[in-house]
Amino acid sequence: MSHSELPTGESVTVESVTTQTEQGLYVDPKALTNHLPALHYCDEALYIEQVSIETIAKQYGTPCYVYSKQAILDVYQAYANSFASLDHQICYAVKANSNLAVLSVLAQAGAGFDIVSRGELMRVVAAGAEASRVVFSGVGKTYGDIEYALTQGIGCFNVESISELTLINEVAQTLDKSAPISLRVNPNVDAKTHPYISTGLKDNKFGITHEDALAVYQQAAALSHIDIVGIDCHIGSQLTEVEPFVAALDKLIELIHSLREHGIELRHIDLGGGLGVRYIDESPVSIEEFAAALLPKLSALGLTVFFEPGRSIVANAGVLLTKVDVLKPTAHKNFAIVDAAMNDLIRPALYQAEMAVIPNVLPNAGLDTNGTKAWDIVGAICETGDFLAKDRLLSLAEGDILAITGAGAYGFTMSSNYNSRPRASEVMVSEDRHQLIRKRETIESLYADEILWQD
Ligand SMILES: Cc1ncc(COP(=O)(O)O)c(C=O)c1O
């Protein structure tokens, strides 16, 4: 059991789905899928919506990312409903999963988007979304990025430095446009998450410090082609508690009041993304609890409210399917070498992320099944860091299909071609329909743009 403190001070108990033994960790697949709306077992076989994993693995091969359209829409809708009492815009953070099908489903549902590169903006536009509903974050925007965004009619630049501010003004002047901006304020709040995904501390490269923000806003107000529209922060990712969000909001409110005193009126406040998800036994606050903690303070401001959620919208809508290629039991450790690897899913190697690995077909007696052993689920890449999970109690045979859950966010988008491995295919499921939304790369395509040295 794990416990979490709600904003009300109430303590909720989260049913654990794991058993830790001396050999390793057992993740109960049935109990886990009870928490994952897109997945369920029927007659011992794993399904995503109404499509069996076996059907997908047979038709599209492995490794393969599979996403539930309904699961994506349900979370988006939970955000929209929870903040319905306010003027709001949910700007899905494209970096979490940037497949055009995912973006178009969200655009049709009314989402805005948070982007961090020209490439992401081009994707959003290609998916049919309006640039006016896009906020452009990121610390290193170039002249070309800004020019493209202004030409498309970007909704807002989230500005991270004075240098960027002056560059935006210069580009806007050249294009004879007024650039909508907000400052990304770094509120120096500890998000209490993995250091690599913590962004709101003084030591992080992001944003303008809380102390400098007023002066930078005043500088912005004096620039001829800048239109100040908002204030922004993003303090980190996979936050399971609401307190850091409230602390950041308090800092922003302080600033909004002092901006008002100096005659600078804003139209929106953007609280970024970062709400965590349950991968295995985590107990993040729900979207409803998150909203309940923030709404009273936000309502009093009278501004439009923006959020930039990524992970919480897509993580649990997706799985990565992989096949067991080789079983290699040794005296010290048992290795299951699968056809997905760190190039497909880098979260375990990069962030020590623990993700659940569940079988496509349930063994007869769960943990007590004859043949259950502790396995390291590893890829075939020449790196010791190439693992997807360690010491997991599973009953495995070569050829088995496994599903790595919670893989819809920061899965495919962080994948690479390391070891000249083509990136996986992606499939979307809706009810009983399934559709390829990205072809598996061919090996030839990996070197198609390379040029032999000519003597
Ligand atoms: C500026 C910004 N907004 C939003 C997000 C999305 O965060 P998450 O996926 O945790 O919701 C990120 C991710 O790091 C980000 O950098």
Short mmCIF file of C-alpha atoms and ligand atoms in Angstrom, two decimals:
data_model
loop_
_atom_site.label_atom_id
_atom_site.label_comp_id
_atom_site.label_asym_id
_atom_site.label_seq_id
_atom_site.Cartn_x
_atom_site.Cartn_y
_atom_site.Cartn_z
CA MET A 1 0.00 0.00 0.00
CA SER A 2 1.17 3.52 -0.60
CA HIS A 3 -0.33 6.70 0.73
CA SER A 4 -0.73 10.19 -0.62
CA GLU A 5 -1.84 13.38 1.05
CA LEU A 6 -4.71 15.12 -0.69
CA PRO A 7 -4.93 18.91 -0.70
CA THR A 8 -7.76 18.58 1.79
CA GLY A 9 -5.40 16.80 4.17
CA GLU A 10 -7.27 13.54 3.63
CA SER A 11 -5.10 10.51 3.11
CA VAL A 12 -5.99 8.07 0.32
CA THR A 13 -4.77 4.52 0.26
CA VAL A 14 -3.77 3.16 -3.10
CA GLU A 15 -4.08 -0.59 -3.60
CA SER A 16 -0.65 -1.90 -4.48
CA VAL A 17 -0.48 -4.14 -7.54
CA THR A 18 2.96 -5.50 -6.69
CA THR A 19 4.53 -8.12 -4.49
CA GLN A 20 8.22 -7.74 -3.69
CA THR A 21 9.93 -11.06 -3.05
CA GLU A 22 13.58 -11.86 -2.44
CA GLN A 23 13.92 -12.84 -6.10
CA GLY A 24 12.24 -9.83 -7.62
CA LEU A 25 9.14 -7.77 -8.19
CA TYR A 26 5.84 -9.29 -9.24
CA VAL A 27 3.42 -6.93 -10.92
CA ASP A 28 -0.05 -8.46 -10.91
CA PRO A 29 -1.18 -7.94 -14.51
CA LYS A 30 -4.91 -8.14 -13.80
CA ALA A 31 -4.74 -5.76 -10.83
CA LEU A 32 -2.57 -3.36 -12.84
CA THR A 33 -4.94 -3.27 -15.79
CA ASN A 34 -7.79 -2.40 -13.41
CA HIS A 35 -6.06 0.99 -13.14
CA LEU A 36 -5.42 1.34 -16.85
CA PRO A 37 -8.65 2.23 -18.59
CA ALA A 38 -7.46 1.26 -22.08
CA LEU A 39 -6.34 -2.27 -21.16
CA HIS A 40 -8.09 -5.37 -19.90
CA TYR A 41 -7.77 -9.13 -19.91
CA CYS A 42 -10.57 -11.16 -21.44
CA ASP A 43 -10.32 -14.97 -21.30
CA GLU A 44 -6.69 -14.53 -20.15
CA ALA A 45 -5.78 -12.52 -23.28
CA LEU A 46 -4.79 -8.85 -23.16
CA TYR A 47 -6.90 -6.32 -25.06
CA ILE A 48 -6.56 -2.63 -25.79
CA GLU A 49 -10.08 -1.28 -26.16
CA GLN A 50 -11.75 -4.14 -28.10
CA VAL A 51 -8.71 -5.28 -30.04
CA SER A 52 -6.53 -8.12 -28.83
CA ILE A 53 -2.83 -7.47 -28.47
CA GLU A 54 -2.26 -10.68 -30.37
CA THR A 55 -4.13 -9.29 -33.40
CA ILE A 56 -1.93 -6.20 -33.36
CA ALA A 57 1.34 -8.07 -32.88
CA LYS A 58 0.43 -10.44 -35.73
CA GLN A 59 -0.65 -7.73 -38.14
CA TYR A 60 1.94 -5.02 -37.44
CA GLY A 61 4.83 -6.96 -35.92
CA THR A 62 6.92 -5.93 -32.91
CA PRO A 63 8.23 -3.70 -31.45
CA CYS A 64 5.08 -1.65 -31.88
CA TYR A 65 3.55 1.24 -29.97
CA VAL A 66 -0.23 1.02 -29.60
CA TYR A 67 -2.46 3.86 -28.40
CA SER A 68 -6.10 3.92 -27.33
CA LYS A 69 -7.89 6.88 -28.89
CA GLN A 70 -10.58 6.84 -26.20
CA ALA A 71 -8.08 6.84 -23.33
CA ILE A 72 -6.43 9.96 -24.79
CA LEU A 73 -9.77 11.72 -25.20
CA ASP A 74 -10.97 10.73 -21.73
CA VAL A 75 -8.03 12.40 -20.01
CA TYR A 76 -8.27 15.48 -22.20
CA GLN A 77 -11.97 15.69 -21.32
CA ALA A 78 -11.23 15.27 -17.60
CA TYR A 79 -9.02 18.39 -17.80
CA ALA A 80 -11.65 20.29 -19.79
CA ASN A 81 -14.44 19.31 -17.38
CA SER A 82 -12.41 20.04 -14.25
CA PHE A 83 -11.65 23.59 -15.39
CA ALA A 84 -15.01 24.20 -17.12
CA SER A 85 -15.92 26.94 -14.64
CA LEU A 86 -13.03 29.08 -15.96
CA ASP A 87 -12.04 30.39 -19.35
CA HIS A 88 -9.31 27.87 -20.11
CA GLN A 89 -7.16 26.30 -22.81
CA ILE A 90 -5.59 22.87 -22.47
CA CYS A 91 -2.40 23.00 -24.55
CA TYR A 92 -1.28 19.39 -24.99
CA ALA A 93 2.54 19.18 -24.73
CA VAL A 94 3.52 17.75 -28.11
CA LYS A 95 6.87 16.43 -26.91
CA ALA A 96 5.13 13.64 -24.98
CA ASN A 97 3.80 12.03 -28.16
CA SER A 98 3.89 13.89 -31.44
CA ASN A 99 2.33 11.39 -33.85
CA LEU A 100 0.03 13.27 -36.26
CA ALA A 101 -2.87 10.95 -35.46
CA VAL A 102 -2.58 11.74 -31.75
CA LEU A 103 -2.35 15.47 -32.49
CA SER A 104 -5.32 15.44 -34.86
CA VAL A 105 -7.51 13.54 -32.39
CA LEU A 106 -6.71 16.14 -29.74
CA ALA A 107 -7.10 19.08 -32.14
CA GLN A 108 -10.56 17.83 -33.10
CA ALA A 109 -11.45 17.60 -29.42
CA GLY A 110 -10.58 21.30 -29.06
CA ALA A 111 -7.10 21.10 -27.56
CA GLY A 112 -4.46 23.76 -27.96
CA PHE A 113 -0.79 22.74 -28.04
CA ASP A 114 2.48 23.45 -26.26
CA ILE A 115 5.48 23.13 -28.57
CA VAL A 116 9.23 23.52 -28.13
CA SER A 117 10.53 23.56 -31.71
CA ARG A 118 9.68 24.59 -35.25
CA GLY A 119 9.34 20.90 -36.05
CA GLU A 120 6.65 20.45 -33.43
CA LEU A 121 4.79 23.50 -34.74
CA MET A 122 4.94 22.10 -38.28
CA ARG A 123 3.51 18.83 -36.99
CA VAL A 124 0.67 20.61 -35.19
CA VAL A 125 -0.17 22.59 -38.33
CA ALA A 126 0.04 19.40 -40.43
CA ALA A 127 -2.40 17.76 -38.01
CA GLY A 128 -4.92 20.51 -38.78
CA ALA A 129 -4.63 22.64 -35.63
CA GLU A 130 -4.75 26.43 -35.51
CA ALA A 131 -1.40 28.05 -34.66
CA SER A 132 -3.34 30.66 -32.70
CA ARG A 133 -4.03 27.93 -30.10
CA VAL A 134 -0.34 27.07 -29.72
CA VAL A 135 2.13 28.26 -27.10
CA PHE A 136 5.82 28.11 -28.00
CA SER A 137 8.07 27.14 -25.06
CA GLY A 138 11.80 26.35 -25.07
CA VAL A 139 15.07 28.02 -24.15
CA GLY A 140 16.75 28.23 -27.54
CA LYS A 141 14.37 29.66 -30.13
CA THR A 142 16.22 30.77 -33.25
CA TYR A 143 15.48 33.59 -35.70
CA GLY A 144 14.03 31.02 -38.12
CA ASP A 145 11.82 29.43 -35.43
CA ILE A 146 10.42 32.80 -34.41
CA GLU A 147 9.88 33.91 -38.01
CA TYR A 148 8.00 30.71 -38.86
CA ALA A 149 5.88 30.91 -35.70
CA LEU A 150 4.95 34.56 -36.31
CA THR A 151 4.09 33.86 -39.93
CA GLN A 152 1.79 31.03 -38.83
CA GLY A 153 0.09 33.30 -36.26
CA ILE A 154 1.38 31.67 -33.07
CA GLY A 155 -0.81 32.14 -29.97
CA CYS A 156 2.02 33.02 -27.59
CA PHE A 157 5.78 32.76 -27.14
CA ASN A 158 6.74 31.62 -23.65
CA VAL A 159 9.90 33.69 -23.37
CA GLU A 160 12.80 32.27 -21.37
CA SER A 161 15.47 35.01 -21.57
CA ILE A 162 16.05 38.70 -22.33
CA SER A 163 18.04 37.72 -25.39
CA GLU A 164 15.02 35.80 -26.72
CA LEU A 165 12.73 38.73 -25.95
CA THR A 166 14.83 41.16 -27.99
CA LEU A 167 15.16 38.66 -30.83
CA ILE A 168 11.37 38.17 -30.96
CA ASN A 169 10.91 41.96 -31.07
CA GLU A 170 13.44 42.24 -33.89
CA VAL A 171 11.82 39.48 -35.97
CA ALA A 172 8.33 40.88 -35.35
CA GLN A 173 9.52 44.32 -36.45
CA THR A 174 10.96 42.88 -39.67
CA LEU A 175 7.66 41.11 -40.37
CA ASP A 176 5.67 44.19 -39.28
CA LYS A 177 3.81 42.13 -36.70
CA SER A 178 3.17 42.31 -32.99
CA ALA A 179 4.44 39.22 -31.13
CA PRO A 180 2.26 37.85 -28.31
CA ILE A 181 4.46 36.86 -25.39
CA SER A 182 4.40 35.67 -21.82
CA LEU A 183 7.44 35.26 -19.62
CA ARG A 184 8.26 31.81 -18.36
CA VAL A 185 8.95 32.50 -14.73
CA ASN A 186 11.14 30.13 -12.78
CA PRO A 187 9.47 30.18 -9.36
CA ASN A 188 12.25 28.25 -7.57
CA VAL A 189 9.87 25.57 -6.36
CA ASP A 190 10.96 22.01 -5.69
CA ALA A 191 8.77 19.73 -7.80
CA LYS A 192 9.97 16.71 -5.79
CA THR A 193 10.49 14.65 -8.92
CA HIS A 194 13.47 13.06 -10.68
CA PRO A 195 16.23 15.70 -11.04
CA TYR A 196 16.32 15.26 -14.84
CA ILE A 197 12.64 16.26 -15.10
CA SER A 198 12.66 19.01 -12.51
CA THR A 199 12.62 22.41 -14.24
CA GLY A 200 11.48 25.04 -11.74
CA LEU A 201 14.57 25.37 -9.57
CA LYS A 202 17.16 28.17 -9.65
CA ASP A 203 19.76 25.66 -10.84
CA ASN A 204 17.72 24.70 -13.91
CA LYS A 205 18.28 26.35 -17.27
CA PHE A 206 14.62 27.24 -17.68
CA GLY A 207 12.76 30.52 -17.39
CA ILE A 208 13.44 33.92 -15.89
CA THR A 209 13.94 34.07 -12.15
CA HIS A 210 11.05 35.25 -10.04
CA GLU A 211 13.20 38.11 -8.76
CA ASP A 212 14.01 39.39 -12.28
CA ALA A 213 10.57 38.90 -13.79
CA LEU A 214 9.08 42.35 -13.03
CA ALA A 215 12.06 44.17 -14.55
CA VAL A 216 11.97 41.95 -17.65
CA TYR A 217 8.21 42.57 -18.05
CA GLN A 218 8.94 46.30 -17.89
CA GLN A 219 11.60 45.87 -20.55
CA ALA A 220 9.11 43.93 -22.67
CA ALA A 221 6.48 46.65 -22.25
CA ALA A 222 8.92 49.16 -23.70
CA LEU A 223 9.53 47.12 -26.88
CA SER A 224 7.67 48.30 -29.98
CA HIS A 225 6.61 44.94 -31.45
CA ILE A 226 5.85 42.96 -28.30
CA ASP A 227 2.33 42.34 -27.00
CA ILE A 228 2.42 41.09 -23.40
CA VAL A 229 -0.40 38.58 -23.02
CA GLY A 230 0.47 36.28 -20.15
CA ILE A 231 2.65 34.69 -17.53
CA ASP A 232 3.89 31.12 -17.57
CA CYS A 233 5.71 28.51 -15.53
CA HIS A 234 6.45 24.80 -15.79
CA ILE A 235 8.12 23.30 -12.76
CA GLY A 236 8.72 19.69 -13.77
CA SER A 237 7.23 16.42 -14.85
CA GLN A 238 5.70 13.38 -13.14
CA LEU A 239 4.67 15.41 -10.08
CA THR A 240 2.49 13.30 -7.82
CA GLU A 241 1.58 15.98 -5.28
CA VAL A 242 -0.39 19.17 -5.70
CA GLU A 243 1.60 21.30 -3.25
CA PRO A 244 4.40 22.31 -5.65
CA PHE A 245 1.79 23.48 -8.18
CA VAL A 246 0.08 25.55 -5.49
CA ALA A 247 3.42 27.01 -4.38
CA ALA A 248 4.26 27.96 -7.98
CA LEU A 249 0.81 29.48 -8.47
CA ASP A 250 1.24 31.57 -5.31
CA LYS A 251 4.52 32.94 -6.66
CA LEU A 252 2.89 33.81 -9.99
CA ILE A 253 -0.07 35.48 -8.27
CA GLU A 254 2.33 37.66 -6.30
CA LEU A 255 3.92 38.74 -9.58
CA ILE A 256 0.59 39.34 -11.31
CA HIS A 257 -0.37 41.75 -8.50
CA SER A 258 2.88 43.60 -8.72
CA LEU A 259 2.59 43.77 -12.54
CA ARG A 260 -0.89 45.28 -12.12
CA GLU A 261 0.52 47.89 -9.75
CA HIS A 262 2.99 48.77 -12.49
CA GLY A 263 0.26 49.06 -15.11
CA ILE A 264 0.93 45.73 -16.85
CA GLU A 265 -2.29 43.77 -17.37
CA LEU A 266 -2.22 40.14 -18.49
CA ARG A 267 -4.83 38.06 -20.29
CA HIS A 268 -3.75 34.57 -19.29
CA ILE A 269 -1.84 32.54 -16.74
CA ASP A 270 -0.17 29.31 -17.90
CA LEU A 271 0.67 26.75 -15.21
CA GLY A 272 2.55 24.41 -17.54
CA GLY A 273 2.24 20.64 -17.44
CA GLY A 274 3.71 18.09 -15.12
CA LEU A 275 0.88 16.18 -13.51
CA GLY A 276 2.12 12.65 -12.84
CA VAL A 277 0.60 9.30 -13.70
CA ARG A 278 0.35 5.93 -12.07
CA TYR A 279 2.90 3.70 -13.80
CA ILE A 280 2.78 0.87 -11.24
CA ASP A 281 2.10 1.84 -7.61
CA GLU A 282 2.47 5.63 -7.74
CA SER A 283 -0.44 7.61 -6.35
CA PRO A 284 -0.57 10.94 -8.17
CA VAL A 285 -3.34 13.39 -7.37
CA SER A 286 -6.21 13.05 -9.79
CA ILE A 287 -7.01 15.79 -12.29
CA GLU A 288 -10.14 16.58 -10.26
CA GLU A 289 -8.12 16.97 -7.04
CA PHE A 290 -5.54 19.04 -8.89
CA ALA A 291 -8.31 21.34 -10.15
CA ALA A 292 -9.98 21.54 -6.73
CA ALA A 293 -6.73 22.78 -5.17
CA LEU A 294 -6.10 25.42 -7.83
CA LEU A 295 -9.56 26.66 -8.81
CA PRO A 296 -10.28 29.05 -5.91
CA LYS A 297 -7.01 30.95 -6.45
CA LEU A 298 -7.37 30.89 -10.25
CA SER A 299 -11.01 32.08 -10.21
CA ALA A 300 -10.03 35.10 -8.11
CA LEU A 301 -7.54 36.19 -10.79
CA GLY A 302 -10.07 36.61 -13.58
CA LEU A 303 -7.58 35.50 -16.25
CA THR A 304 -7.85 32.77 -18.88
CA VAL A 305 -6.02 29.71 -17.59
CA PHE A 306 -3.69 27.60 -19.71
CA PHE A 307 -2.22 24.20 -18.88
CA GLU A 308 0.36 22.23 -20.84
CA PRO A 309 -0.16 18.58 -19.87
CA GLY A 310 1.67 15.94 -21.86
CA ARG A 311 2.40 12.77 -19.92
CA SER A 312 -0.91 12.65 -18.07
CA ILE A 313 -2.85 12.74 -21.36
CA VAL A 314 -1.02 10.01 -23.26
CA ALA A 315 1.14 7.86 -20.95
CA ASN A 316 -1.48 5.34 -19.94
CA ALA A 317 -3.18 5.42 -23.32
CA GLY A 318 -0.21 3.55 -24.77
CA VAL A 319 1.73 0.31 -24.59
CA LEU A 320 4.90 -0.85 -26.25
CA LEU A 321 4.59 -4.41 -27.55
CA THR A 322 7.71 -6.49 -27.70
CA LYS A 323 8.55 -10.14 -28.41
CA VAL A 324 10.84 -12.30 -26.32
CA ASP A 325 13.60 -13.33 -28.74
CA VAL A 326 16.10 -15.10 -26.47
CA LEU A 327 15.94 -16.44 -22.93
CA LYS A 328 19.34 -16.51 -21.30
CA PRO A 329 19.22 -17.84 -17.75
CA THR A 330 22.59 -17.70 -15.97
CA ALA A 331 23.78 -18.68 -12.50
CA HIS A 332 23.47 -15.07 -11.30
CA LYS A 333 20.77 -13.49 -13.43
CA ASN A 334 18.16 -14.41 -15.97
CA PHE A 335 18.02 -12.28 -19.08
CA ALA A 336 15.06 -12.08 -21.41
CA ILE A 337 16.30 -10.45 -24.58
CA VAL A 338 13.38 -8.80 -26.32
CA ASP A 339 13.05 -7.11 -29.71
CA ALA A 340 12.50 -3.64 -28.18
CA ALA A 341 15.47 -1.86 -26.62
CA MET A 342 16.64 1.40 -25.09
CA ASN A 343 16.49 3.01 -28.54
CA ASP A 344 12.73 2.34 -28.53
CA LEU A 345 12.07 3.25 -24.90
CA ILE A 346 14.77 5.11 -23.04
CA ARG A 347 12.89 6.03 -19.86
CA PRO A 348 14.21 3.12 -17.73
CA ALA A 349 17.84 3.82 -18.78
CA LEU A 350 17.62 7.61 -18.61
CA TYR A 351 15.42 8.22 -15.57
CA GLN A 352 15.58 4.88 -13.74
CA ALA A 353 11.88 4.72 -14.59
CA GLU A 354 10.07 1.60 -13.42
CA MET A 355 7.53 0.53 -15.98
CA ALA A 356 5.25 -2.49 -15.82
CA VAL A 357 5.85 -5.41 -18.16
CA ILE A 358 2.82 -7.65 -18.52
CA PRO A 359 2.16 -10.77 -20.59
CA ASN A 360 -0.10 -10.91 -23.59
CA VAL A 361 -1.54 -14.15 -22.24
CA LEU A 362 -2.00 -14.63 -18.50
CA PRO A 363 -0.23 -17.57 -16.90
CA ASN A 364 -2.55 -19.92 -15.02
CA ALA A 365 -1.72 -19.08 -11.44
CA GLY A 366 -0.05 -15.68 -11.40
CA LEU A 367 2.88 -15.39 -9.05
CA ASP A 368 2.80 -19.09 -8.18
CA THR A 369 2.94 -20.30 -11.76
CA ASN A 370 5.44 -23.04 -12.30
CA GLY A 371 8.34 -21.54 -14.19
CA THR A 372 8.04 -18.02 -12.78
CA LYS A 373 11.53 -16.54 -12.45
CA ALA A 374 13.06 -13.15 -11.97
CA TRP A 375 14.04 -11.78 -15.37
CA ASP A 376 15.86 -8.69 -16.52
CA ILE A 377 13.99 -7.56 -19.62
CA VAL A 378 16.74 -6.25 -21.87
CA GLY A 379 17.24 -5.20 -25.47
CA ALA A 380 19.87 -6.38 -27.94
CA ILE A 381 21.86 -3.12 -27.89
CA CYS A 382 25.53 -3.19 -26.92
CA GLU A 383 25.09 -1.20 -23.70
CA THR A 384 24.71 -2.45 -20.14
CA GLY A 385 22.23 0.40 -19.69
CA ASP A 386 20.01 -1.23 -22.29
CA PHE A 387 17.26 -2.57 -20.08
CA LEU A 388 13.50 -2.07 -19.97
CA ALA A 389 12.91 -3.60 -16.53
CA LYS A 390 14.94 -5.46 -13.94
CA ASP A 391 14.24 -8.40 -11.65
CA ARG A 392 10.64 -8.93 -12.73
CA LEU A 393 8.89 -12.13 -11.76
CA LEU A 394 7.42 -13.51 -14.96
CA SER A 395 6.80 -16.86 -16.55
CA LEU A 396 8.38 -16.51 -19.99
CA ALA A 397 8.97 -18.52 -23.14
CA GLU A 398 10.73 -17.45 -26.32
CA GLY A 399 8.22 -15.98 -28.75
CA ASP A 400 5.97 -14.55 -25.99
CA ILE A 401 4.54 -11.08 -26.54
CA LEU A 402 4.89 -8.64 -23.66
CA ALA A 403 3.30 -5.23 -23.18
CA ILE A 404 5.16 -2.41 -21.47
CA THR A 405 2.48 -0.17 -20.06
CA GLY A 406 2.51 3.59 -19.56
CA ALA A 407 4.50 3.86 -22.80
CA GLY A 408 2.27 6.40 -24.56
CA ALA A 409 4.32 9.37 -23.29
CA TYR A 410 8.02 10.00 -23.88
CA GLY A 411 8.23 6.60 -25.55
CA PHE A 412 8.30 6.88 -29.33
CA THR A 413 9.22 10.59 -29.24
CA MET A 414 12.45 9.82 -27.38
CA SER A 415 13.33 6.84 -29.54
CA SER A 416 16.41 6.77 -31.74
CA ASN A 417 18.20 4.69 -34.34
CA TYR A 418 21.09 3.72 -32.07
CA ASN A 419 22.76 0.51 -33.29
CA SER A 420 21.10 1.17 -36.70
CA ARG A 421 17.79 -0.04 -35.41
CA PRO A 422 14.71 1.12 -37.31
CA ARG A 423 12.16 2.84 -35.11
CA ALA A 424 9.00 0.93 -34.19
CA SER A 425 5.63 1.16 -35.89
CA GLU A 426 2.73 2.96 -34.18
CA VAL A 427 -0.91 1.87 -34.20
CA MET A 428 -4.05 3.56 -32.92
CA VAL A 429 -7.06 1.64 -31.68
CA SER A 430 -10.60 2.90 -31.39
CA GLU A 431 -13.24 0.45 -30.14
CA ASP A 432 -12.80 -2.59 -32.44
CA ARG A 433 -10.82 -0.73 -35.12
CA HIS A 434 -7.07 -0.51 -35.44
CA GLN A 435 -5.04 1.56 -37.82
CA LEU A 436 -1.35 1.96 -38.59
CA ILE A 437 -0.41 5.56 -37.75
CA ARG A 438 3.32 5.25 -38.44
CA LYS A 439 5.07 2.67 -40.55
CA ARG A 440 8.01 0.81 -39.10
CA GLU A 441 11.17 2.37 -40.49
CA THR A 442 13.15 0.38 -43.02
CA ILE A 443 16.85 -0.16 -42.44
CA GLU A 444 17.58 1.31 -45.89
CA SER A 445 15.88 4.57 -44.86
CA LEU A 446 18.36 4.94 -42.02
CA TYR A 447 21.27 5.53 -44.38
CA ALA A 448 19.38 6.82 -47.43
CA ASP A 449 20.62 10.39 -46.83
CA GLU A 450 24.22 9.40 -46.22
CA ILE A 451 26.82 10.02 -48.89
CA LEU A 452 29.85 7.84 -49.59
CA TRP A 453 33.22 9.60 -49.45
CA GLN A 454 34.47 10.35 -53.00
CA ASP A 455 38.22 10.17 -53.64
C1 LIG B 1 7.42 23.74 -21.03
C2 LIG B 1 6.81 22.41 -20.84
N1 LIG B 1 5.46 22.32 -20.79
C3 LIG B 1 4.85 21.14 -20.63
C4 LIG B 1 5.56 19.97 -20.48
C5 LIG B 1 4.81 18.68 -20.30
O1 LIG B 1 5.05 18.07 -19.10
P1 LIG B 1 4.29 16.73 -18.72
O2 LIG B 1 4.45 15.81 -19.84
O3 LIG B 1 4.95 16.27 -17.49
O4 LIG B 1 2.85 17.10 -18.49
C6 LIG B 1 6.94 20.01 -20.48
C7 LIG B 1 7.73 18.78 -20.27
O5 LIG B 1 8.78 18.72 -19.74
C8 LIG B 1 7.60 21.27 -20.68
O6 LIG B 1 8.93 21.35 -20.72
#
